mmCIF file of C-alpha atoms and ligand atoms in Angstrom:
data_model
loop_
_atom_site.group_PDB
_atom_site.id
_atom_site.type_symbol
_atom_site.label_atom_id
_atom_site.label_comp_id
_atom_site.label_asym_id
_atom_site.label_seq_id
_atom_site.Cartn_x
_atom_site.Cartn_y
_atom_site.Cartn_z
ATOM 1 C CA VAL A 1 0.108 -0.034 -0.053
ATOM 2 C CA ILE A 2 1.121 3.447 -0.798
ATOM 3 C CA GLY A 3 3.056 5.134 1.985
ATOM 4 C CA GLU A 4 4.103 1.826 3.652
ATOM 5 C CA VAL A 5 8.003 0.360 3.134
ATOM 6 C CA GLY A 6 8.423 -1.446 -0.164
ATOM 7 C CA TRP A 7 5.772 0.629 -1.809
ATOM 8 C CA TRP A 8 7.900 1.385 -4.864
ATOM 9 C CA ASP A 9 8.575 -2.119 -5.465
ATOM 10 C CA GLU A 10 5.062 -3.329 -5.157
ATOM 11 C CA LEU A 11 4.003 -0.565 -7.670
ATOM 12 C CA SER A 12 6.825 -1.306 -10.196
ATOM 13 C CA THR A 13 5.908 -5.201 -10.158
ATOM 14 C CA PHE A 14 2.299 -4.334 -10.409
ATOM 15 C CA LEU A 15 3.164 -1.999 -13.431
ATOM 16 C CA GLU A 16 5.335 -4.574 -15.066
ATOM 17 C CA THR A 17 3.429 -8.002 -14.342
ATOM 18 C CA ARG A 18 -0.140 -6.695 -14.150
ATOM 19 C CA VAL A 19 -0.268 -3.177 -16.276
ATOM 20 C CA ARG A 20 2.173 -3.622 -19.200
ATOM 21 C CA PRO A 21 0.964 -6.661 -21.067
ATOM 22 C CA GLU A 22 -2.670 -5.135 -21.286
ATOM 23 C CA VAL A 23 -1.958 -1.470 -22.425
ATOM 24 C CA GLU A 24 -2.432 -2.087 -26.115
ATOM 25 C CA ARG A 25 -5.274 -4.479 -25.801
ATOM 26 C CA PHE A 26 -7.417 -1.913 -23.890
ATOM 27 C CA GLU A 27 -6.546 1.073 -25.924
ATOM 28 C CA LYS A 28 -7.362 -1.018 -29.108
ATOM 29 C CA ALA A 29 -10.588 -2.072 -27.665
ATOM 30 C CA ALA A 30 -11.112 1.369 -26.071
ATOM 31 C CA GLU A 31 -12.197 -0.520 -22.966
ATOM 32 C CA PHE A 32 -11.995 0.913 -19.651
ATOM 33 C CA PRO A 33 -9.542 -1.313 -17.509
ATOM 34 C CA ALA A 34 -11.774 -1.333 -14.272
ATOM 35 C CA ALA A 35 -9.883 -4.068 -12.471
ATOM 36 C CA LEU A 36 -6.517 -2.314 -12.754
ATOM 37 C CA PHE A 37 -8.316 0.746 -11.736
ATOM 38 C CA ARG A 38 -10.032 -0.830 -8.738
ATOM 39 C CA ASP A 39 -6.694 -2.571 -7.878
ATOM 40 C CA LEU A 40 -5.102 0.785 -7.707
ATOM 41 C CA CYS A 41 -7.855 2.356 -5.373
ATOM 42 C CA GLY A 42 -7.083 -0.647 -3.394
ATOM 43 C CA MET A 43 -3.541 0.149 -2.968
ATOM 44 C CA GLY A 44 -4.005 3.202 -1.412
ATOM 45 C CA MET A 45 -3.894 5.936 -4.345
ATOM 46 C CA PRO A 46 -7.050 7.995 -3.864
ATOM 47 C CA ALA A 47 -6.435 7.930 -0.008
ATOM 48 C CA ALA A 48 -2.873 8.953 -0.334
ATOM 49 C CA ALA A 49 -3.990 11.806 -2.775
ATOM 50 C CA ILE A 50 -6.704 13.285 -0.116
ATOM 51 C CA SER A 51 -4.728 12.709 2.989
ATOM 52 C CA SER A 52 -3.460 15.338 5.110
ATOM 53 C CA HIS A 53 0.134 13.751 5.586
ATOM 54 C CA PRO A 54 2.366 15.786 3.300
ATOM 55 C CA GLN A 55 4.730 13.018 2.173
ATOM 56 C CA ARG A 56 1.609 10.364 1.518
ATOM 57 C CA VAL A 57 0.423 13.330 -0.996
ATOM 58 C CA THR A 58 3.829 13.513 -2.360
ATOM 59 C CA ASP A 59 3.880 10.057 -3.233
ATOM 60 C CA TYR A 60 0.989 9.991 -4.826
ATOM 61 C CA TYR A 61 1.983 12.531 -7.546
ATOM 62 C CA LEU A 62 5.480 10.426 -7.708
ATOM 63 C CA SER A 63 3.219 7.162 -8.311
ATOM 64 C CA LEU A 64 1.367 9.036 -10.968
ATOM 65 C CA SER A 65 4.381 9.730 -12.594
ATOM 66 C CA LEU A 66 5.272 6.102 -12.493
ATOM 67 C CA ILE A 67 1.892 4.410 -13.713
ATOM 68 C CA SER A 68 2.171 7.222 -16.582
ATOM 69 C CA ARG A 69 5.347 5.656 -17.898
ATOM 70 C CA GLU A 70 3.574 2.491 -18.710
ATOM 71 C CA TRP A 71 -0.351 3.851 -19.402
ATOM 72 C CA LEU A 72 -1.257 7.628 -19.138
ATOM 73 C CA ALA A 73 -4.713 6.467 -19.242
ATOM 74 C CA LEU A 74 -4.717 4.695 -16.225
ATOM 75 C CA ALA A 75 -2.832 7.106 -14.444
ATOM 76 C CA GLU A 76 -5.323 9.808 -15.506
ATOM 77 C CA SER A 77 -7.993 7.583 -14.576
ATOM 78 C CA VAL A 78 -7.125 7.673 -11.023
ATOM 79 C CA HIS A 79 -6.385 11.360 -11.018
ATOM 80 C CA LEU A 80 -9.503 12.768 -12.498
ATOM 81 C CA HIS A 81 -11.435 10.371 -9.796
ATOM 82 C CA VAL A 82 -9.234 11.995 -7.295
ATOM 83 C CA LEU A 83 -10.226 15.071 -8.608
ATOM 84 C CA SER A 84 -13.659 14.675 -8.086
ATOM 85 C CA MET A 85 -13.475 13.280 -4.502
ATOM 86 C CA ARG A 86 -11.755 16.663 -3.549
ATOM 87 C CA ALA A 87 -14.679 18.919 -3.868
ATOM 88 C CA LEU A 88 -16.492 16.400 -1.644
ATOM 89 C CA THR A 89 -13.866 16.148 0.941
ATOM 90 C CA ALA A 90 -13.086 19.576 1.092
ATOM 91 C CA HIS A 91 -16.658 21.072 0.810
ATOM 92 C CA GLY A 92 -19.340 18.233 1.324
ATOM 93 C CA SER A 93 -21.244 17.828 4.417
ATOM 94 C CA GLN A 94 -20.101 15.337 7.047
ATOM 95 C CA GLU A 95 -22.813 13.440 6.062
ATOM 96 C CA LEU A 96 -22.036 13.092 2.401
ATOM 97 C CA ARG A 97 -18.608 12.384 3.485
ATOM 98 C CA GLU A 98 -19.401 9.655 5.674
ATOM 99 C CA GLU A 99 -21.559 8.178 3.102
ATOM 100 C CA MET A 100 -19.426 8.583 -0.118
ATOM 101 C CA VAL A 101 -15.508 8.898 0.660
ATOM 102 C CA ALA A 102 -14.893 5.542 1.987
ATOM 103 C CA ARG A 103 -16.510 3.886 -1.244
ATOM 104 C CA MET A 104 -14.733 6.334 -3.743
ATOM 105 C CA SER A 105 -11.369 5.676 -2.045
ATOM 106 C CA SER A 106 -11.979 1.759 -2.688
ATOM 107 C CA GLY A 107 -13.204 2.656 -6.332
ATOM 108 C CA GLU A 108 -16.687 1.020 -5.853
ATOM 109 C CA LEU A 109 -18.156 4.500 -6.584
ATOM 110 C CA ILE A 110 -16.641 6.166 -9.675
ATOM 111 C CA GLY A 111 -16.329 9.795 -9.714
ATOM 112 C CA GLY A 112 -16.457 12.562 -12.942
ATOM 113 C CA ASN A 113 -16.160 16.223 -13.292
ATOM 114 C CA CYS A 114 -18.662 18.276 -15.216
ATOM 115 C CA PHE A 115 -17.259 21.745 -16.123
ATOM 116 C CA SER A 116 -16.900 22.278 -19.574
ATOM 117 C CA GLU A 117 -20.146 23.247 -22.201
ATOM 118 C CA GLU A 118 -20.640 24.373 -25.735
ATOM 119 C CA ASN A 119 -19.910 28.018 -24.802
ATOM 120 C CA ALA A 120 -17.750 27.489 -21.750
ATOM 121 C CA GLY A 121 -14.477 25.968 -22.549
ATOM 122 C CA SER A 122 -11.343 27.847 -21.319
ATOM 123 C CA ASP A 123 -13.937 30.380 -19.958
ATOM 124 C CA LEU A 124 -15.760 28.637 -16.960
ATOM 125 C CA ALA A 125 -17.123 31.946 -15.972
ATOM 126 C CA ALA A 126 -19.344 31.575 -19.106
ATOM 127 C CA ILE A 127 -21.081 28.276 -17.423
ATOM 128 C CA ALA A 128 -24.789 28.473 -18.397
ATOM 129 C CA MET A 129 -26.223 25.050 -17.445
ATOM 130 C CA SER A 130 -28.892 26.091 -14.706
ATOM 131 C CA ALA A 131 -29.729 24.983 -11.358
ATOM 132 C CA ALA A 132 -33.108 26.618 -10.117
ATOM 133 C CA ARG A 133 -34.134 26.582 -6.399
ATOM 134 C CA THR A 134 -37.190 24.508 -5.562
ATOM 135 C CA SER A 135 -38.609 24.089 -2.507
ATOM 136 C CA ASP A 136 -36.283 21.140 -1.166
ATOM 137 C CA GLY A 137 -33.192 21.298 -3.458
ATOM 138 C CA PHE A 138 -32.551 22.404 -7.030
ATOM 139 C CA VAL A 139 -33.573 21.452 -10.754
ATOM 140 C CA LEU A 140 -30.822 20.920 -13.173
ATOM 141 C CA ASN A 141 -30.837 21.790 -16.711
ATOM 142 C CA GLY A 142 -28.422 21.918 -19.573
ATOM 143 C CA ARG A 143 -25.755 19.782 -21.398
ATOM 144 C CA LYS A 144 -22.344 18.856 -20.109
ATOM 145 C CA LEU A 145 -19.612 18.073 -22.618
ATOM 146 C CA TRP A 146 -16.520 15.673 -22.551
ATOM 147 C CA VAL A 147 -16.861 14.397 -19.121
ATOM 148 C CA GLY A 148 -14.299 11.871 -18.361
ATOM 149 C CA HIS A 149 -15.471 8.914 -16.674
ATOM 150 C CA ALA A 150 -19.286 9.814 -18.015
ATOM 151 C CA PRO A 151 -20.306 6.281 -18.995
ATOM 152 C CA ILE A 152 -18.854 4.400 -16.155
ATOM 153 C CA ALA A 153 -19.424 7.105 -13.174
ATOM 154 C CA SER A 154 -21.704 6.823 -10.357
ATOM 155 C CA LEU A 155 -21.318 10.473 -9.117
ATOM 156 C CA LEU A 156 -20.580 13.740 -10.947
ATOM 157 C CA ASN A 157 -19.607 17.104 -9.716
ATOM 158 C CA VAL A 158 -21.875 19.461 -11.760
ATOM 159 C CA TYR A 159 -20.781 23.013 -12.059
ATOM 160 C CA CYS A 160 -24.059 24.946 -12.594
ATOM 161 C CA ARG A 161 -25.329 28.799 -12.897
ATOM 162 C CA THR A 162 -27.421 29.701 -9.810
ATOM 163 C CA GLY A 163 -26.783 33.202 -9.618
ATOM 164 C CA THR A 164 -25.960 36.451 -11.617
ATOM 165 C CA PRO A 165 -23.635 36.195 -14.739
ATOM 166 C CA GLY A 166 -19.919 35.923 -14.502
ATOM 167 C CA ALA A 167 -17.634 33.712 -12.326
ATOM 168 C CA ALA A 168 -19.503 34.699 -9.010
ATOM 169 C CA GLY A 169 -22.715 32.908 -10.056
ATOM 170 C CA VAL A 170 -21.734 29.446 -10.295
ATOM 171 C CA SER A 171 -22.382 26.372 -7.889
ATOM 172 C CA CYS A 172 -21.350 22.944 -7.573
ATOM 173 C CA PHE A 173 -23.307 19.997 -6.908
ATOM 174 C CA LEU A 174 -22.635 16.247 -6.235
ATOM 175 C CA VAL A 175 -25.025 14.255 -8.436
ATOM 176 C CA ASP A 176 -25.804 10.544 -8.516
ATOM 177 C CA ALA A 177 -25.152 9.508 -12.272
ATOM 178 C CA SER A 178 -28.363 7.392 -12.008
ATOM 179 C CA THR A 179 -30.624 10.334 -11.212
ATOM 180 C CA PRO A 180 -33.616 10.343 -13.589
ATOM 181 C CA GLY A 181 -33.090 12.902 -16.333
ATOM 182 C CA ILE A 182 -29.565 12.324 -16.808
ATOM 183 C CA THR A 183 -28.637 10.946 -20.097
ATOM 184 C CA ILE A 184 -25.205 9.978 -21.078
ATOM 185 C CA GLU A 185 -24.352 10.307 -24.594
ATOM 186 C CA PRO A 186 -22.388 7.800 -26.589
ATOM 187 C CA ALA A 187 -18.781 7.850 -25.646
ATOM 188 C CA VAL A 188 -16.603 10.304 -27.842
ATOM 189 C CA ASP A 189 -14.065 8.823 -30.299
ATOM 190 C CA LYS A 190 -10.960 10.131 -29.323
ATOM 191 C CA MET A 191 -7.406 10.417 -30.808
ATOM 192 C CA GLY A 192 -5.706 8.807 -27.799
ATOM 193 C CA VAL A 193 -6.509 7.689 -24.073
ATOM 194 C CA LYS A 194 -9.374 5.725 -25.748
ATOM 195 C CA SER A 195 -9.701 3.407 -22.618
ATOM 196 C CA LEU A 196 -10.754 6.214 -20.745
ATOM 197 C CA PRO A 197 -14.267 6.950 -21.443
ATOM 198 C CA THR A 198 -15.366 10.465 -22.450
ATOM 199 C CA ALA A 199 -19.107 11.454 -23.212
ATOM 200 C CA HIS A 200 -21.398 14.239 -23.287
ATOM 201 C CA ILE A 201 -24.087 14.517 -20.669
ATOM 202 C CA HIS A 202 -27.510 15.713 -20.920
ATOM 203 C CA PHE A 203 -29.405 16.835 -17.753
ATOM 204 C CA ASP A 204 -33.404 16.967 -18.385
ATOM 205 C CA ASN A 205 -34.837 18.413 -15.315
ATOM 206 C CA VAL A 206 -32.642 16.458 -12.742
ATOM 207 C CA GLU A 207 -33.739 17.073 -9.236
ATOM 208 C CA VAL A 208 -31.022 17.283 -6.444
ATOM 209 C CA GLY A 209 -31.254 17.945 -2.692
ATOM 210 C CA ALA A 210 -30.323 20.993 -1.056
ATOM 211 C CA ASN A 211 -27.586 18.970 0.694
ATOM 212 C CA ARG A 212 -26.040 17.819 -2.620
ATOM 213 C CA MET A 213 -24.400 21.500 -2.953
ATOM 214 C CA LEU A 214 -20.747 21.383 -2.298
ATOM 215 C CA GLY A 215 -19.514 24.634 -0.613
ATOM 216 C CA ARG A 216 -21.281 27.558 -0.817
ATOM 217 C CA ALA A 217 -23.999 28.855 -3.202
ATOM 218 C CA ASN A 218 -22.066 30.697 -6.095
ATOM 219 C CA ARG A 219 -18.884 29.963 -4.460
ATOM 220 C CA GLY A 220 -18.503 26.979 -7.203
ATOM 221 C CA LEU A 221 -15.539 28.229 -8.962
ATOM 222 C CA LEU A 222 -13.440 28.742 -6.044
ATOM 223 C CA ILE A 223 -13.696 25.085 -5.673
ATOM 224 C CA ALA A 224 -13.075 24.619 -9.092
ATOM 225 C CA SER A 225 -9.805 26.591 -8.838
ATOM 226 C CA GLU A 226 -8.888 24.359 -5.846
ATOM 227 C CA VAL A 227 -9.396 21.129 -7.847
ATOM 228 C CA PHE A 228 -7.256 22.731 -10.951
ATOM 229 C CA ALA A 229 -4.413 23.491 -8.627
ATOM 230 C CA HIS A 230 -4.245 19.677 -7.799
ATOM 231 C CA GLY A 231 -5.462 18.974 -11.308
ATOM 232 C CA ARG A 232 -2.637 20.753 -13.076
ATOM 233 C CA LEU A 233 0.047 19.210 -10.849
ATOM 234 C CA GLY A 234 -1.286 15.610 -11.451
ATOM 235 C CA ILE A 235 -1.110 16.456 -15.152
ATOM 236 C CA ALA A 236 2.466 17.905 -14.960
ATOM 237 C CA ALA A 237 3.541 14.408 -12.752
ATOM 238 C CA CYS A 238 1.964 12.361 -15.600
ATOM 239 C CA ALA A 239 3.831 14.252 -18.234
ATOM 240 C CA VAL A 240 7.222 13.611 -16.565
ATOM 241 C CA GLY A 241 6.085 9.867 -16.497
ATOM 242 C CA LEU A 242 5.425 9.921 -20.043
ATOM 243 C CA ALA A 243 8.361 12.185 -21.005
ATOM 244 C CA GLU A 244 10.739 9.794 -19.330
ATOM 245 C CA ALA A 245 9.285 6.634 -21.059
ATOM 246 C CA THR A 246 9.904 8.198 -24.637
ATOM 247 C CA VAL A 247 13.550 9.118 -23.400
ATOM 248 C CA ALA A 248 14.078 5.340 -22.067
ATOM 249 C CA HIS A 249 12.674 3.759 -25.131
ATOM 250 C CA ALA A 250 14.441 6.319 -27.972
ATOM 251 C CA VAL A 251 17.897 5.943 -26.291
ATOM 252 C CA ALA A 252 17.676 1.818 -26.276
ATOM 253 C CA TYR A 253 16.658 1.995 -29.663
ATOM 254 C CA ALA A 254 19.325 4.416 -30.853
ATOM 255 C CA LYS A 255 21.906 1.855 -29.186
ATOM 256 C CA SER A 256 20.370 -1.106 -30.905
ATOM 257 C CA ARG A 257 19.726 0.298 -34.399
ATOM 258 C CA HIS A 258 23.014 0.305 -36.533
ATOM 259 C CA GLN A 259 23.148 2.182 -39.756
ATOM 260 C CA PHE A 260 26.547 3.234 -41.793
ATOM 261 C CA GLY A 261 28.421 0.554 -39.809
ATOM 262 C CA ASN A 262 27.433 2.355 -36.166
ATOM 263 C CA PRO A 263 24.666 2.364 -33.646
ATOM 264 C CA ILE A 264 22.644 5.421 -34.830
ATOM 265 C CA ILE A 265 23.432 6.794 -31.181
ATOM 266 C CA ALA A 266 27.021 7.423 -32.297
ATOM 267 C CA PHE A 267 25.402 9.800 -34.767
ATOM 268 C CA GLN A 268 25.633 13.380 -33.219
ATOM 269 C CA GLY A 269 22.325 14.529 -34.974
ATOM 270 C CA ILE A 270 20.722 11.521 -32.806
ATOM 271 C CA SER A 271 22.492 11.953 -29.536
ATOM 272 C CA PHE A 272 22.254 15.528 -29.181
ATOM 273 C CA LEU A 273 18.541 15.059 -29.927
ATOM 274 C CA LEU A 274 18.606 12.240 -27.228
ATOM 275 C CA ALA A 275 20.641 14.765 -24.776
ATOM 276 C CA ASP A 276 17.881 17.469 -25.199
ATOM 277 C CA MET A 277 15.217 14.979 -24.861
ATOM 278 C CA ALA A 278 16.894 13.908 -21.330
ATOM 279 C CA THR A 279 17.709 17.173 -20.036
ATOM 280 C CA GLN A 280 14.446 18.720 -20.933
ATOM 281 C CA THR A 281 12.626 15.600 -19.105
ATOM 282 C CA ALA A 282 15.034 15.977 -16.056
ATOM 283 C CA ALA A 283 14.037 19.887 -15.591
ATOM 284 C CA ALA A 284 10.664 18.788 -16.020
ATOM 285 C CA ARG A 285 10.703 16.355 -13.020
ATOM 286 C CA ALA A 286 12.614 19.001 -10.812
ATOM 287 C CA LEU A 287 9.952 21.736 -11.415
ATOM 288 C CA VAL A 288 7.313 19.127 -10.753
ATOM 289 C CA GLU A 289 8.804 18.290 -7.719
ATOM 290 C CA ARG A 290 9.181 21.662 -6.450
ATOM 291 C CA ALA A 291 5.532 22.640 -7.106
ATOM 292 C CA VAL A 292 4.502 19.367 -4.998
ATOM 293 C CA ALA A 293 6.642 20.466 -2.395
ATOM 294 C CA ALA A 294 5.263 24.111 -2.458
ATOM 295 C CA LEU A 295 1.858 22.741 -2.688
ATOM 296 C CA GLN A 296 2.227 20.225 0.533
ATOM 297 C CA SER A 297 3.870 23.235 2.572
ATOM 298 C CA GLY A 298 0.057 24.463 2.737
ATOM 299 C CA ARG A 299 1.325 27.714 0.716
ATOM 300 C CA PRO A 300 -1.118 27.622 -2.432
ATOM 301 C CA ALA A 301 1.510 28.072 -5.533
ATOM 302 C CA PRO A 302 -0.453 28.826 -8.612
ATOM 303 C CA LEU A 303 2.528 30.225 -10.520
ATOM 304 C CA LEU A 304 4.425 27.402 -9.716
ATOM 305 C CA THR A 305 1.781 24.730 -10.650
ATOM 306 C CA SER A 306 1.213 26.589 -13.930
ATOM 307 C CA GLN A 307 4.602 26.462 -14.991
ATOM 308 C CA ALA A 308 4.927 22.953 -14.024
ATOM 309 C CA LYS A 309 2.065 21.933 -15.940
ATOM 310 C CA LEU A 310 3.144 24.122 -19.142
ATOM 311 C CA PHE A 311 6.615 22.838 -18.877
ATOM 312 C CA ALA A 312 6.078 19.326 -18.130
ATOM 313 C CA THR A 313 3.440 18.994 -21.075
ATOM 314 C CA ASP A 314 5.344 20.766 -23.624
ATOM 315 C CA THR A 315 8.588 18.517 -22.828
ATOM 316 C CA ALA A 316 6.439 15.524 -23.211
ATOM 317 C CA MET A 317 5.052 16.749 -26.483
ATOM 318 C CA ARG A 318 8.588 17.481 -27.706
ATOM 319 C CA THR A 319 9.975 14.022 -26.406
ATOM 320 C CA SER A 320 7.334 11.812 -27.808
ATOM 321 C CA THR A 321 7.567 13.787 -31.121
ATOM 322 C CA ASP A 322 11.436 13.358 -30.909
ATOM 323 C CA ALA A 323 11.169 9.624 -30.171
ATOM 324 C CA VAL A 324 9.448 9.016 -33.253
ATOM 325 C CA GLN A 325 12.056 10.439 -35.129
ATOM 326 C CA VAL A 326 14.900 8.374 -33.645
ATOM 327 C CA LEU A 327 12.893 5.255 -34.385
ATOM 328 C CA GLY A 328 12.408 6.280 -37.898
ATOM 329 C CA ALA A 329 9.720 4.324 -39.777
ATOM 330 C CA TYR A 330 9.199 1.939 -37.030
ATOM 331 C CA GLY A 331 8.330 4.900 -34.762
ATOM 332 C CA TYR A 332 5.449 5.934 -36.892
ATOM 333 C CA THR A 333 4.006 2.527 -37.242
ATOM 334 C CA SER A 334 1.367 0.791 -34.405
ATOM 335 C CA GLU A 335 3.794 -1.439 -33.596
ATOM 336 C CA SER A 336 5.592 1.088 -31.615
ATOM 337 C CA PRO A 337 4.337 2.903 -28.648
ATOM 338 C CA THR A 338 5.692 6.124 -29.822
ATOM 339 C CA GLY A 339 2.559 7.392 -31.866
ATOM 340 C CA ARG A 340 0.367 6.622 -28.794
ATOM 341 C CA TRP A 341 2.698 8.645 -26.495
ATOM 342 C CA MET A 342 2.256 11.458 -29.017
ATOM 343 C CA ARG A 343 -1.300 11.337 -29.179
ATOM 344 C CA GLU A 344 -1.280 11.387 -25.106
ATOM 345 C CA ALA A 345 1.084 14.267 -24.550
ATOM 346 C CA LYS A 346 -1.050 16.235 -27.106
ATOM 347 C CA LEU A 347 -4.234 16.053 -24.632
ATOM 348 C CA LEU A 348 -1.793 17.028 -21.814
ATOM 349 C CA GLN A 349 -1.369 20.289 -23.262
ATOM 350 C CA ILE A 350 -5.170 20.642 -23.767
ATOM 351 C CA ILE A 351 -6.789 19.457 -20.409
ATOM 352 C CA GLU A 352 -6.686 21.076 -16.920
ATOM 353 C CA GLY A 353 -6.204 24.532 -18.392
ATOM 354 C CA THR A 354 -4.888 24.723 -22.215
ATOM 355 C CA ASN A 355 -1.007 25.579 -22.262
ATOM 356 C CA GLN A 356 -2.160 28.923 -23.714
ATOM 357 C CA ILE A 357 -4.344 29.541 -20.393
ATOM 358 C CA GLN A 358 -1.309 28.554 -18.299
ATOM 359 C CA ARG A 359 0.880 31.020 -20.196
ATOM 360 C CA THR A 360 -2.056 33.426 -19.352
ATOM 361 C CA VAL A 361 -1.913 32.745 -15.854
ATOM 362 C CA ILE A 362 1.926 32.900 -15.463
ATOM 363 C CA ALA A 363 1.970 36.264 -17.534
ATOM 364 C CA GLY A 364 -0.697 37.245 -15.198
ATOM 365 C CA TYR A 365 2.158 37.066 -12.222
ATOM 366 C CA LEU A 366 4.714 38.933 -14.189
HETATM 367 C C1 FAD B 401 -10.172 13.866 -23.741
HETATM 368 C C2 FAD B 401 -10.287 14.923 -22.945
HETATM 369 C C3 FAD B 401 -10.948 14.826 -21.690
HETATM 370 C C4 FAD B 401 -11.303 15.801 -21.164
HETATM 371 N N1 FAD B 401 -12.379 15.602 -19.815
HETATM 372 C C5 FAD B 401 -12.978 16.592 -19.684
HETATM 373 C C6 FAD B 401 -13.550 16.488 -18.171
HETATM 374 O O1 FAD B 401 -13.846 15.472 -17.719
HETATM 375 N N2 FAD B 401 -14.411 17.511 -17.653
HETATM 376 C C7 FAD B 401 -14.737 18.447 -18.350
HETATM 377 O O2 FAD B 401 -15.519 19.377 -17.804
HETATM 378 N N3 FAD B 401 -13.806 18.905 -19.253
HETATM 379 C C8 FAD B 401 -13.334 18.045 -19.683
HETATM 380 N N4 FAD B 401 -12.470 18.321 -21.078
HETATM 381 C C9 FAD B 401 -12.622 19.292 -21.969
HETATM 382 C C10 FAD B 401 -11.127 20.332 -21.625
HETATM 383 O O3 FAD B 401 -11.361 20.841 -20.061
HETATM 384 C C11 FAD B 401 -11.515 21.630 -22.512
HETATM 385 O O4 FAD B 401 -11.080 21.095 -23.738
HETATM 386 C C12 FAD B 401 -10.345 22.530 -22.280
HETATM 387 O O5 FAD B 401 -10.781 23.563 -21.083
HETATM 388 C C13 FAD B 401 -10.540 23.618 -23.203
HETATM 389 O O6 FAD B 401 -11.429 24.002 -23.748
HETATM 390 P P1 FAD B 401 -12.245 24.085 -25.015
HETATM 391 O O7 FAD B 401 -11.876 22.576 -25.831
HETATM 392 O O8 FAD B 401 -13.442 24.581 -25.373
HETATM 393 O O9 FAD B 401 -11.037 24.908 -26.146
HETATM 394 P P2 FAD B 401 -11.501 26.683 -25.996
HETATM 395 O O10 FAD B 401 -11.498 27.210 -24.685
HETATM 396 O O11 FAD B 401 -12.569 26.931 -27.206
HETATM 397 O O12 FAD B 401 -9.985 27.132 -26.842
HETATM 398 C C14 FAD B 401 -9.909 26.718 -28.189
HETATM 399 C C15 FAD B 401 -8.386 27.229 -28.452
HETATM 400 O O13 FAD B 401 -8.484 28.645 -28.150
HETATM 401 C C16 FAD B 401 -7.362 28.896 -26.905
HETATM 402 N N5 FAD B 401 -7.907 29.839 -26.239
HETATM 403 C C17 FAD B 401 -8.774 30.198 -25.680
HETATM 404 N N6 FAD B 401 -8.781 31.217 -24.839
HETATM 405 C C18 FAD B 401 -7.678 31.603 -24.749
HETATM 406 C C19 FAD B 401 -7.085 33.064 -24.177
HETATM 407 N N7 FAD B 401 -7.619 33.588 -23.634
HETATM 408 N N8 FAD B 401 -5.932 33.404 -24.710
HETATM 409 C C20 FAD B 401 -5.231 32.592 -25.670
HETATM 410 N N9 FAD B 401 -5.557 31.567 -25.992
HETATM 411 C C21 FAD B 401 -6.845 30.900 -25.778
HETATM 412 C C22 FAD B 401 -7.107 27.583 -26.110
HETATM 413 O O14 FAD B 401 -5.917 27.615 -25.914
HETATM 414 C C23 FAD B 401 -7.137 26.547 -27.493
HETATM 415 O O15 FAD B 401 -6.017 26.328 -28.078
HETATM 416 C C24 FAD B 401 -11.609 17.338 -21.796
HETATM 417 C C25 FAD B 401 -11.152 17.373 -22.999
HETATM 418 C C26 FAD B 401 -10.507 16.167 -23.691
HETATM 419 C C27 FAD B 401 -10.049 16.525 -24.879
#
């Protein structure tokens, strides 16, 4: 279990023996690896992420990185589940927490996060989906887009308009996915992370009790910003793992592939490419570790978090693209994992705030 002596060996063995042989099969079939997800929950990943013990939280992020070296979609799945728990653990009533948290930690209940809408992508202050007050709760109407886990989720964090236009009129609700009026649309056919199902969700007069509002009315985007602080860090940690996988694979290939009577790593054109990939990846890891340490010290570090997300995901995009180059024709085929890595890295530049949005945040601090 995470946090105990022997954890890194336990996780490495699990990844080598249980995860590695399954990646391509599940990705090709676009099938959610439910048993592996539950295994990681059973190993304490969600419990560590929401723990008040800084070292356990750090171990969670470093574990995400290690899992991503094998399979980004699995790490991302655990992470977005954890993000859905954050709003509940920080802002849910004691009654709700007692009812849900242990069942979410074990993976029995799976969570999803509903921020995005047709006209609210990067700009969440434009959220239009409504939650209208009734005598004993709220009634939700609208459509949410791109919801990770939508087809398999039991609980959804749904951000809805309850007040005036703008950022200060959105509230967050914890909604049972089986509530009448919720329709999950067919899963979106994505470029990568196909094993992590994503779908749009339609809400038609969905009734929720007043106790399902998390935090205060009209303060939902403050919850969202707390969720994003951890979300961005998790994506950055995943990107580091992905970049490390690309470097290791490209270096091994460059040593074994011979042209002109030499291993291709002997050519400066290739070895300098590998040197840059390795250096950028090491720098990304250092930045992510610094951002994790800052977050755990209790001082919010949004500048560092955005810098880590931006740099680590741009690095993963660059190293995965360069890995294809090092492998030549083989790198361009589905026999090699390099194409999958490129498609995965691209996602990381888009989610949890696009990298343009990270630059906007960073520029704001400057
Ligand atoms: C696989 C996948 C899973 C996802 N999972 C979820 C999920 O679980 N829940 C959820 O709610 N959403 C989810 N999303 C949606 C994701 O959060 C959004 O894609 C993201 O926030 C960007 O919004 P958008 O796609 O509407 O892009 P837009 O906001 O329309 O942006 C389009 C382009 O314009 C740029 N841009 C926008 N505004 C600015 C600006 N001010 N300055 C400079 N450039 C700008 C963007 O960077 C981007 O390049 C997911 C998306 C994907 C692809």
